[in-house]
Amino acid sequence: MTDLPYPSSAPTAFDHAIGEAYNEAESRRIIGMVAATVAQLADWPKEKAFSVPYPPLAQYVLDRIALIGVLRHPGGYHLTPYRDRLSCPRTLADLMALCWSSPIDAWPFLNLPDDEDLTGLLVELDPIRPSELCLRLSLEFTHPDAADRSLERLALLDARALYEEAGHPGGFPKLREWLIAHPVLSSQEIAFLKLERIGGFQVTDELIDILYLRVHERYFSSADEIAVCGHCGLVLVPINGGSGERWQCETTKCRGRRNVLIGDVRHVAENLHHAARPIREFVIAGPRLRASEGSNRQASSPLRDVEC
Ligand SMILES: [Zn+2]
């Protein structure tokens, strides 16, 4: 580990560029930044250009990792060659490749703390998406003062704050119920929603922006349709550019990962929105999967009777 000699006076621009001393805590912060960057890129709006310079968080974390590559070695902080087989990513593409190819506990340029469950990939494939680990680390990085809360509470922290500021904290469970029932909305349904109160809270643009994002074109088939998973109710991903014939569910714990069941099909012309990724993964998917499992069991019980 390398500690940088910090002056006791106020930090200069140079101090800010160098960043915190490199240690376990800083490694933990860096992996949180990488996770938040992955989550940000995964839902980058199609209408927003993505080019150099990178978004500030992505650029900052790349700079920090580059600095680690220079600084990290036993016994000092003067320049030394990279450690054997150390692959320190130098570009955003390098970093993303590392996210899907190497578990974070194997990243040789970090010293992650041992007392936390910090193992696994940040990006999973088939379909490519941020892993549950990535979403957890991203939420914990975004809400460092609430990192001990459950993932469901973390995913809804900003929405809950709006309810508390407006004096309706008791109405918040109604919003959770409402979200579980409405993972996908058209722009028309959103317009109607803004005329409503949920749990006493008048729905605002700010609340909608926290809860929902536009469905990216990666979810549309070549027929400009989306299909909703018959198990978890979330939007499926078309395979191989979207022939509309094969789909995958990207919800980590969904039975649709192995056994795709197509539910409702909706058209791009509806200007569709779906719940933000951490909300659909940590708030919506669980209750809907339990409910669909229960209804499947009920529906299949007559068959089981016949079999017996
Ligand atoms: Zn599903």
XYZ file of N, CA and C and ligand atoms in Angstrom, residues 229-234 236 249-251 254-257 289, ligand 1:
46
model
N -41.738 -9.828 -20.257
C -41.543 -11.179 -19.735
C -42.812 -11.661 -19.019
N -43.255 -12.859 -19.355
C -44.455 -13.419 -18.722
C -44.224 -13.829 -17.277
N -42.980 -13.883 -16.839
C -42.684 -14.235 -15.441
C -42.561 -12.983 -14.569
N -41.633 -12.088 -14.933
C -41.325 -10.950 -14.054
C -41.984 -9.650 -14.507
N -42.526 -9.611 -15.713
C -43.232 -8.417 -16.179
C -42.315 -7.332 -16.714
N -41.015 -7.613 -16.790
C -40.069 -6.603 -17.279
C -39.770 -6.834 -18.759
N -38.238 -7.682 -22.222
C -37.284 -8.669 -22.719
C -36.326 -8.033 -23.725
N -34.696 -12.694 -21.097
C -35.007 -11.831 -19.961
C -33.692 -11.453 -19.299
N -33.540 -10.169 -18.922
C -32.279 -9.746 -18.308
C -32.397 -9.628 -16.788
N -33.534 -10.039 -16.232
C -33.672 -10.014 -14.772
C -32.916 -11.208 -14.195
N -34.838 -14.214 -12.695
C -36.093 -14.604 -13.355
C -36.012 -16.009 -13.954
N -37.114 -16.735 -13.861
C -37.183 -18.051 -14.512
C -37.092 -17.894 -16.032
N -37.419 -16.695 -16.525
C -37.333 -16.428 -17.954
C -35.919 -16.480 -18.490
N -34.919 -16.483 -17.607
C -33.537 -16.633 -18.068
C -33.346 -18.008 -18.708
N -42.225 -12.022 -9.441
C -41.843 -13.424 -9.649
C -42.536 -14.331 -8.646
Zn -38.294 -12.140 -16.559
